[in-house]
Coordinates of C-alpha atoms and ligand atoms in Angstrom, one line a residue:
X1 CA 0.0 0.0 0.0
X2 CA 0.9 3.4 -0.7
X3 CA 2.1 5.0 2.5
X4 CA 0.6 8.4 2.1
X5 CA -2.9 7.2 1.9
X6 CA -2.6 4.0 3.7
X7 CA -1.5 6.6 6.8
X8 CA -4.1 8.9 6.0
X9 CA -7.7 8.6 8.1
X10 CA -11.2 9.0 6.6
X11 CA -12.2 13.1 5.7
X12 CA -13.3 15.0 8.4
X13 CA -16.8 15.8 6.2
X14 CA -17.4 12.0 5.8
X15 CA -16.6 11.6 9.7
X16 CA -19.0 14.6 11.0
X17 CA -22.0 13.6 8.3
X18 CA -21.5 9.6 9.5
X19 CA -21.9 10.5 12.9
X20 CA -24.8 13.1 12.4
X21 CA -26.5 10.3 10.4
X22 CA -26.1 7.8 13.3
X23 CA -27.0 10.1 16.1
X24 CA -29.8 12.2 14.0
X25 CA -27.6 15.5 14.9
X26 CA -28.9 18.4 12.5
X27 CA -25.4 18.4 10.0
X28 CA -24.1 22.2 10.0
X29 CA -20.3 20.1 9.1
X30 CA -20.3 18.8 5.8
X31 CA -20.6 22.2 3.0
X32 CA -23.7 21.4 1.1
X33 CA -27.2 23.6 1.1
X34 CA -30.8 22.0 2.1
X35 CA -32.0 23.3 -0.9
X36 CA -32.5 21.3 -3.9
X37 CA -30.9 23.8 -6.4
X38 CA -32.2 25.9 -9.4
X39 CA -35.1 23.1 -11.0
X40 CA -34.6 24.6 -15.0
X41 CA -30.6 23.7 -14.5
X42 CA -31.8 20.0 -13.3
X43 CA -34.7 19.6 -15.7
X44 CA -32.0 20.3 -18.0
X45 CA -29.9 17.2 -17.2
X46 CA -32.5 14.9 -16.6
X47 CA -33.9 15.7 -20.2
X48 CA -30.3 15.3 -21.7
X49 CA -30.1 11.9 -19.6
X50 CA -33.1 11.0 -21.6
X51 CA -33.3 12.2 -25.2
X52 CA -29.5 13.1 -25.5
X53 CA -26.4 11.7 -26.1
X54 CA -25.1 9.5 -23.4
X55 CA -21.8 7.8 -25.3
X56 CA -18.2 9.5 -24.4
X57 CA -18.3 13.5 -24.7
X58 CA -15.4 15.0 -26.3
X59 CA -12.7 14.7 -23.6
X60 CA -12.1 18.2 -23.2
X61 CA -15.6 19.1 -22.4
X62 CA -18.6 19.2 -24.6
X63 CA -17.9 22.4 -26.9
X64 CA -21.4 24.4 -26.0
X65 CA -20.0 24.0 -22.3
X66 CA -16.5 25.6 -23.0
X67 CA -18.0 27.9 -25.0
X68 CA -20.3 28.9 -22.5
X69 CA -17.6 29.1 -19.9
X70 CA -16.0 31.6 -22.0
X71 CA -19.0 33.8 -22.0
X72 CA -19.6 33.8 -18.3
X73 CA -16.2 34.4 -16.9
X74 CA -16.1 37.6 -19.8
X75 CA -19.2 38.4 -18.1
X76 CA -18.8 38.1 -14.5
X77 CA -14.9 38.2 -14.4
X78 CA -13.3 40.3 -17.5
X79 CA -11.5 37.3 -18.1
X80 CA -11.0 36.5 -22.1
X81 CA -11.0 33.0 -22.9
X82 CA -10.5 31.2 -25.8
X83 CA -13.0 27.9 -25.3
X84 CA -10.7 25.8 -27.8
X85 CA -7.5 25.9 -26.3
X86 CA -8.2 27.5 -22.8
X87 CA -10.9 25.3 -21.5
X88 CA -11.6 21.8 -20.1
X89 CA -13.7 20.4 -18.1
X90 CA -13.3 17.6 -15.6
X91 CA -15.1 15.4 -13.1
X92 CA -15.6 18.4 -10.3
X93 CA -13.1 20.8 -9.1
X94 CA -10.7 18.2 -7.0
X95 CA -10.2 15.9 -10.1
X96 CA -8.7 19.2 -11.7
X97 CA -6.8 19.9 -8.5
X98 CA -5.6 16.3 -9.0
X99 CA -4.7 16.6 -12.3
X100 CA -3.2 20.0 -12.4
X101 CA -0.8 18.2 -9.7
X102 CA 0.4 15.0 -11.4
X103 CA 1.0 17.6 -14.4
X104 CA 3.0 20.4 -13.2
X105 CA 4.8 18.7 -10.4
X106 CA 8.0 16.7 -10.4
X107 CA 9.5 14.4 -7.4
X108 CA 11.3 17.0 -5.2
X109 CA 9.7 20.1 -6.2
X110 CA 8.1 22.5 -3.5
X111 CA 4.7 23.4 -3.3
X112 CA 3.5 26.7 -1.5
X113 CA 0.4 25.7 0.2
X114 CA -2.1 28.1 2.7
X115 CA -3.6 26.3 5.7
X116 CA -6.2 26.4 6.6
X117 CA -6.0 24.5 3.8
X118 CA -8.7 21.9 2.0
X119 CA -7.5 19.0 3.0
X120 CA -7.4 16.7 -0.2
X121 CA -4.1 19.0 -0.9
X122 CA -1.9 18.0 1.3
X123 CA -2.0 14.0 0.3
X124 CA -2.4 15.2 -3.4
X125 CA 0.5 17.0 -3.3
X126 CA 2.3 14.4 -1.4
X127 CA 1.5 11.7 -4.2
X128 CA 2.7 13.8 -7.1
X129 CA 5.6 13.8 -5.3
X130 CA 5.4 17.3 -4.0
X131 CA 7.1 18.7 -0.9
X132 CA 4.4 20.4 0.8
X133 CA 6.0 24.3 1.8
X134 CA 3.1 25.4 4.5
X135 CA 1.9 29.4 5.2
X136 CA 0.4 29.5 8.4
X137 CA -2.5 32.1 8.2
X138 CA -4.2 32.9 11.4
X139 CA -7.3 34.5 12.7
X140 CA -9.4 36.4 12.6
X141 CA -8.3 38.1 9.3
X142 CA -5.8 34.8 7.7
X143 CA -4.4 37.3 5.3
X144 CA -1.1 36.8 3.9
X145 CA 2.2 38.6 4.9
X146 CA 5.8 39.3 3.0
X147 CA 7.4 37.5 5.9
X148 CA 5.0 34.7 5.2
X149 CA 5.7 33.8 1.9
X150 CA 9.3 35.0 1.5
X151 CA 10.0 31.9 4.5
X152 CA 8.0 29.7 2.1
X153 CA 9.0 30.2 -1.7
X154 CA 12.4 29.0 -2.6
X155 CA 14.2 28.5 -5.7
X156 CA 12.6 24.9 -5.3
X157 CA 9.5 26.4 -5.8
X158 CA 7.4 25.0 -8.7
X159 CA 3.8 25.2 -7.5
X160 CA 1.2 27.7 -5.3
X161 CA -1.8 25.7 -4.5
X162 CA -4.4 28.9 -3.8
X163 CA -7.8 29.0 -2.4
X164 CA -10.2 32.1 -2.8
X165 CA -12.7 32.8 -1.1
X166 CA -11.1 30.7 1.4
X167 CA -13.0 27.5 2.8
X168 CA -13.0 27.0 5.9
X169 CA -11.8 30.8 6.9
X170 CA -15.1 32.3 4.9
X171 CA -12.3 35.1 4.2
X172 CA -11.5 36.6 0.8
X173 CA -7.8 37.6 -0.2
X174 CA -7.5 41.3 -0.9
X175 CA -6.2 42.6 -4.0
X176 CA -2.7 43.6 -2.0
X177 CA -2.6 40.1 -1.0
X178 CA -3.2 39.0 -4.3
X179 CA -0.4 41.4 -6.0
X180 CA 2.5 39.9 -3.1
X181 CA 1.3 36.2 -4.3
X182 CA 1.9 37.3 -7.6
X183 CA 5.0 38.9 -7.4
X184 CA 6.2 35.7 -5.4
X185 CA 5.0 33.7 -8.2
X186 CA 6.9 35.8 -11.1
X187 CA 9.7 36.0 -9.2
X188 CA 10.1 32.3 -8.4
X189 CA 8.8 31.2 -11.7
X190 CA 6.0 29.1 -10.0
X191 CA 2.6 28.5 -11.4
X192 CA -0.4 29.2 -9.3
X193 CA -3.1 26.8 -9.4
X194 CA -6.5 28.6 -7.9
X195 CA -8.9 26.8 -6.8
X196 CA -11.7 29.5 -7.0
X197 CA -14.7 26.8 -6.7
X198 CA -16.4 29.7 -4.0
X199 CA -16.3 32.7 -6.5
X200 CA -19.9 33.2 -7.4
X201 CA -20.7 32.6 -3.3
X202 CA -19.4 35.9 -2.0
X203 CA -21.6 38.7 0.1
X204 CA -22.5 42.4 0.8
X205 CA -21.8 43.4 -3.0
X206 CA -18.3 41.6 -3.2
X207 CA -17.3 40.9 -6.7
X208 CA -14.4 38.3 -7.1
X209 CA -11.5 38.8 -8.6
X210 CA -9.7 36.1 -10.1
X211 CA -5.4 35.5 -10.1
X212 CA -5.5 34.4 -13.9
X213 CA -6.4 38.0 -14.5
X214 CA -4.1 40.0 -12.3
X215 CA -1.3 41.7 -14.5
X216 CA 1.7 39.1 -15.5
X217 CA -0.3 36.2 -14.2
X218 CA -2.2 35.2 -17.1
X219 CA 0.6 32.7 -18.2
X220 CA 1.2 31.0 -15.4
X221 CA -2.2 30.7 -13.4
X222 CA -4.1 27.5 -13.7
X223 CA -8.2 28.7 -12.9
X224 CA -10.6 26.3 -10.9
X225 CA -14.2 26.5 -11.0
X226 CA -16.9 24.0 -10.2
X227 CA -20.4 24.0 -11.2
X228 CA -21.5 22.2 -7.9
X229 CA -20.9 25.6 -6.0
X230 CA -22.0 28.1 -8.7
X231 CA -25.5 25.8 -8.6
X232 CA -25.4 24.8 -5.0
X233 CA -25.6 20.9 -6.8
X234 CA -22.5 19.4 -4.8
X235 CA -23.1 16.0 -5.8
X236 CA -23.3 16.9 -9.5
X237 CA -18.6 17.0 -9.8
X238 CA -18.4 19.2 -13.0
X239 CA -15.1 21.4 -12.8
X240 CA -14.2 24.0 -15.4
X241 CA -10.5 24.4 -15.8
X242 CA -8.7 27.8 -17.2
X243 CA -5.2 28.2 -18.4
X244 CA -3.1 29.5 -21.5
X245 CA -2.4 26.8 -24.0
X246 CA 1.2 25.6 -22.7
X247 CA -0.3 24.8 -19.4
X248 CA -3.8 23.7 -20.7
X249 CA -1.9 20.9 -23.4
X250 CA -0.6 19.0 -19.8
X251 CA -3.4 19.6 -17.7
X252 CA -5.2 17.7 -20.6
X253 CA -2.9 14.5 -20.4
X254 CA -3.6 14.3 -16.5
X255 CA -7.4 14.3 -17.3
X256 CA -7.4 12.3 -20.4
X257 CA -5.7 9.2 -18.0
X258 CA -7.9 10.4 -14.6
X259 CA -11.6 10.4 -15.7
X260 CA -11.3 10.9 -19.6
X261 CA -14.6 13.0 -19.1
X262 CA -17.3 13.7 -17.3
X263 CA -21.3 12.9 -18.0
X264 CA -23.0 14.8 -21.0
X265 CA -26.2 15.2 -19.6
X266 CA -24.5 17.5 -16.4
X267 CA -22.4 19.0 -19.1
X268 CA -25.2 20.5 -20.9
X269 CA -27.3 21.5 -18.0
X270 CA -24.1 23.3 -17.3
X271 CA -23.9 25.2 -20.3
X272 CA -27.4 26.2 -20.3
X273 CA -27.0 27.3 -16.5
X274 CA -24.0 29.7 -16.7
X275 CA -26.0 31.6 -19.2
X276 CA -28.6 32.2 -16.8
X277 CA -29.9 36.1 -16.1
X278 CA -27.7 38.1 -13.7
X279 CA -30.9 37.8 -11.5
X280 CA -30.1 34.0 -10.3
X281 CA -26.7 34.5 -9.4
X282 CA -27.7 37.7 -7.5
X283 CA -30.5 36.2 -5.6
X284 CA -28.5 32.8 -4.7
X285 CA -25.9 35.3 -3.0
X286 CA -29.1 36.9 -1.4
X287 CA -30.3 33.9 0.3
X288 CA -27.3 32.6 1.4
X289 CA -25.9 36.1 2.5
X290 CA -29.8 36.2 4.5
X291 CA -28.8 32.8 6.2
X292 CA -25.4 34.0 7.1
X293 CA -26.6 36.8 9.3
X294 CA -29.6 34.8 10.4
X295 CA -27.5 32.3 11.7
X296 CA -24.6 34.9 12.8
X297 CA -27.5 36.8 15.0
X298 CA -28.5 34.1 16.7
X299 CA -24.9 32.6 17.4
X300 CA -23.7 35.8 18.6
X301 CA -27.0 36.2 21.0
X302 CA -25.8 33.0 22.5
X303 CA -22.3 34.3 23.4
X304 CA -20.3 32.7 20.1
X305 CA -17.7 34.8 19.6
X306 CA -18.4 34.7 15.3
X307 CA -15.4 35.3 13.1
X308 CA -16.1 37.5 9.7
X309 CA -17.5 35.6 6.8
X310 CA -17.5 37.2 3.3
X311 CA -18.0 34.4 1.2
X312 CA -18.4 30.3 1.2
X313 CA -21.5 28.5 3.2
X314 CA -19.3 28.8 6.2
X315 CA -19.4 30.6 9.4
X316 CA -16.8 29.9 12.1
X317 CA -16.7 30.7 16.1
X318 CA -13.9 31.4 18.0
X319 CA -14.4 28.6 21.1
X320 CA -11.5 30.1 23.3
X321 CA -13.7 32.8 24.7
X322 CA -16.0 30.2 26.0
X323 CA -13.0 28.4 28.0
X324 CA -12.3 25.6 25.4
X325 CA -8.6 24.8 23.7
X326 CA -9.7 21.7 21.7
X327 CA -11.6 21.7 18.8
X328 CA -11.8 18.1 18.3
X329 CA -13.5 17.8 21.4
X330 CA -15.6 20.4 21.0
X331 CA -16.9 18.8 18.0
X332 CA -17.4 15.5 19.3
X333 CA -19.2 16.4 22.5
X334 CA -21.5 19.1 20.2
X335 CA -22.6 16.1 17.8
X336 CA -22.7 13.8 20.3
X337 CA -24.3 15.3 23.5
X338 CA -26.3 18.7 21.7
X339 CA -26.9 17.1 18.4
X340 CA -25.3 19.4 16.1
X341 CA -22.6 18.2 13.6
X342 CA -19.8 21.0 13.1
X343 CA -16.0 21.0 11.6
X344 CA -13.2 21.3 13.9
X345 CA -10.8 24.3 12.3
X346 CA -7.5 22.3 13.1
X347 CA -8.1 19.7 10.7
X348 CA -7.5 21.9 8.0
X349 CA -3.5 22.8 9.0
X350 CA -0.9 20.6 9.0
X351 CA -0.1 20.5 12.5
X352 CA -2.7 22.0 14.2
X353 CA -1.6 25.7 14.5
X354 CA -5.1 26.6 15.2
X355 CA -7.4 25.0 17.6
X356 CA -9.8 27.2 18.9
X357 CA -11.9 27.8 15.7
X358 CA -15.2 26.0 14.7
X359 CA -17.1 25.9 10.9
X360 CA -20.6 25.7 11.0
X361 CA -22.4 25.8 7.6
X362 CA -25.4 27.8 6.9
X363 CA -26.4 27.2 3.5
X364 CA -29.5 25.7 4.9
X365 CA -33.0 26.4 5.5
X366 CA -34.2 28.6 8.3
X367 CA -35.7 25.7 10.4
X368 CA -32.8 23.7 9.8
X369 CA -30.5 27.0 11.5
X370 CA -33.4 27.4 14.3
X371 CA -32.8 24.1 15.2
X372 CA -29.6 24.3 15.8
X373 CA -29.4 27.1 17.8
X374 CA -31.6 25.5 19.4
X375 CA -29.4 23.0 20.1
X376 CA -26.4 25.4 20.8
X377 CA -28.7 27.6 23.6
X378 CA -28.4 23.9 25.5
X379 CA -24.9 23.6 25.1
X380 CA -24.7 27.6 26.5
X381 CA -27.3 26.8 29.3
X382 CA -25.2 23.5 30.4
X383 CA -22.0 25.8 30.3
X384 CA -23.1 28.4 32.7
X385 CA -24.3 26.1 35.2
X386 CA -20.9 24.2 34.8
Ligands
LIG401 N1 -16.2 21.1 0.3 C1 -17.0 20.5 1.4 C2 -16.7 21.3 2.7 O1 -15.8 22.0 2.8 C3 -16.7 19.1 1.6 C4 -16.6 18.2 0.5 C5 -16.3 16.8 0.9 O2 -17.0 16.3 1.8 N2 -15.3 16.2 0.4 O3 -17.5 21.0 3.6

């Protein structure tokens, strides 16, 4: 067996939803919405499923898809795309992670990574024979610093693996951040692959801004998007991949050997749904942004100590205030003894930097939040008779 995944334990999301499942806890862990998603963008598939083609799609993505890509990051994003050479798509956003890895990475070469970090990264890099290079960000702003990345870039460098908005932080990297990484990145000769899958879920009039289109950067930024997060359909695993030819023609031999390609009939419900009115993506933000602050209220009138949160499904508490040091804990007694399923912060650095900080996700209905709080007002009342 292969060390690294033989020595790796099972995801933290499959852990917390398992045990909400056994012990009927109301699931705030795992990062999926209660609600079913946009019914034209399903109809859509299910009718391809049934009078389309099912065979093999092209193995860069079926053409109306990239072109449609094209057309929706020139609308939402400036960004100009051409969908024959610049555009793939692959089995959801961590297959292109994936990919993008085995392709640009050689045994021994460094890659800069920022924890809190996803934590498929760390094994994938790992596997493609990476040497993982870690930037410790820290709350409550995890914004980068000079110091920061000057201790991790070295002439090793080969790789930045970059998340924004930032799951689990619910932060968003500001453009001065953005312009250091950059400069880091030209200066080293490293390619940034940015996993951007939480673009289109960002709040209080925020407008992403993607790497691939900061000045210099357009040659050497690989682009991630998934159509599970623009649609709130997590299960669906559609990613859209961006990059300038050199980097796209290797990115396409990882993905021709992973998946080959991913199902037509979520490919053209795709297409048709990144064309959709202004309106939809306007009033998703709206209802999740309403469910943040629903959710922040009430934690906050329970004595949660929230942390900012500008984008993602995710809201996080600071648990120090309330006398706790271990997240783990915290997380095991919540689902277990309250009934509410949460993510423990820590799992998402290397070693643990942080432990204090706790994900809750809101992208659910308003009952499903009431409940929990709920729950949570227990868990207050039983600590201030403690
Ligand atoms: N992206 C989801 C989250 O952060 C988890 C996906 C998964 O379970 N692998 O909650």
């Amino acid at each position: 067996m292969n060390p690294i995944f033989s020595a790796l334990s099972t995801s933290v999301f499959e852990v917390m939803s398992q045990l909400a499942r056994e012990t009927g806890a109301v699931n705030l862990g795992q990062g999926f919405p209660d609600d079913p998603g946009p019914l034209d963008v399903r109809r859509k598939a299910a009718e391809a499923v049934v009078d389309g083609w099912n065979q093999y799609p092209p193995m860069m993505g079926l053409p109306e898809l990239r072109q449609a890509t094209a057309t929706h990051y020139q609308h939402w994003q400036g960004l100009d795309l051409d969908p024959g050479s610049e555009i793939m798509v692959t089995s959801g956003a961590t297959e292109a992670i994936a990919g993008a890895l085995m392709a640009l990475v050689s045994p021994g070469d460094e890659v800069v990574l920022f924890e809190p970090m996803y934590d498929a990264y760390v094994p994938l890099v790992r596997r493609a024979g990476g040497i993982p290079k870690f930037v410790t960000l820290r709350p409550p702003h995890f914004g980068l610093s000079e110091e920061a990345l000057a201790a991790a870039f070295s002439p090793r460098t080969k790789v930045v693996l970059f998340n924004n908005p930032l799951n689990p932080t619910a932060t968003i990297f500001s453009a001065t951040d953005l312009d250091l990484l950059a400069d880091f990145c030209i200066r080293h000769d490293a390619v940034a692959i940015c996993d951007e899958v939480w673009e289109h879920v960002v709040f209080d009039g925020r407008r992403h801004v993607p790497v691939l289109g900061r000045p210099d950067m357009r040659e050497r930024t690989v682009k991630i998007s998934s159509a599970g997060k623009i649609f709130s359909l997590t299960g669906w695993k559609v990613g859209l991949v961006m990059a300038a030819p050199p980097l796209m023609k290797v990115l396409a031999k990882a993905h021709q050997y992973i998946t080959f390609t991913t199902p037509p009939n979520l490919q053209t419900a795709v297409a048709y749904g990144l064309g959709k009115e202004d309106g939809y993506f306007e009033s998703m933000r709206a209802d999740f942004q309403r469910s943040r602050d629903r959710f922040a209220q009430g934690l906050t009138g329970l004595g949660f100590s929230v942390l900012p949160s500008v984008g993602t499904y995710f809201l996080n508490v600071d648990i120090a205030p309330l006398g706790e040091s271990d997240d783990v804990a915290f997380c095991r007694k919540l689902v277990m003894e309250n009934g509410v399923a949460a993510i423990p912060v820590s799992a998402f650095y290397d070693e643990a930097a942080v432990k204090t900080v706790v994900r809750f996700c809101f992208a659910k209905r308003d009952a499903t939040l009431d409940a929990a709080l709920e729950r949570l007002a227990d868990l207050r009342r039983a600590g201030t008779a403690a």
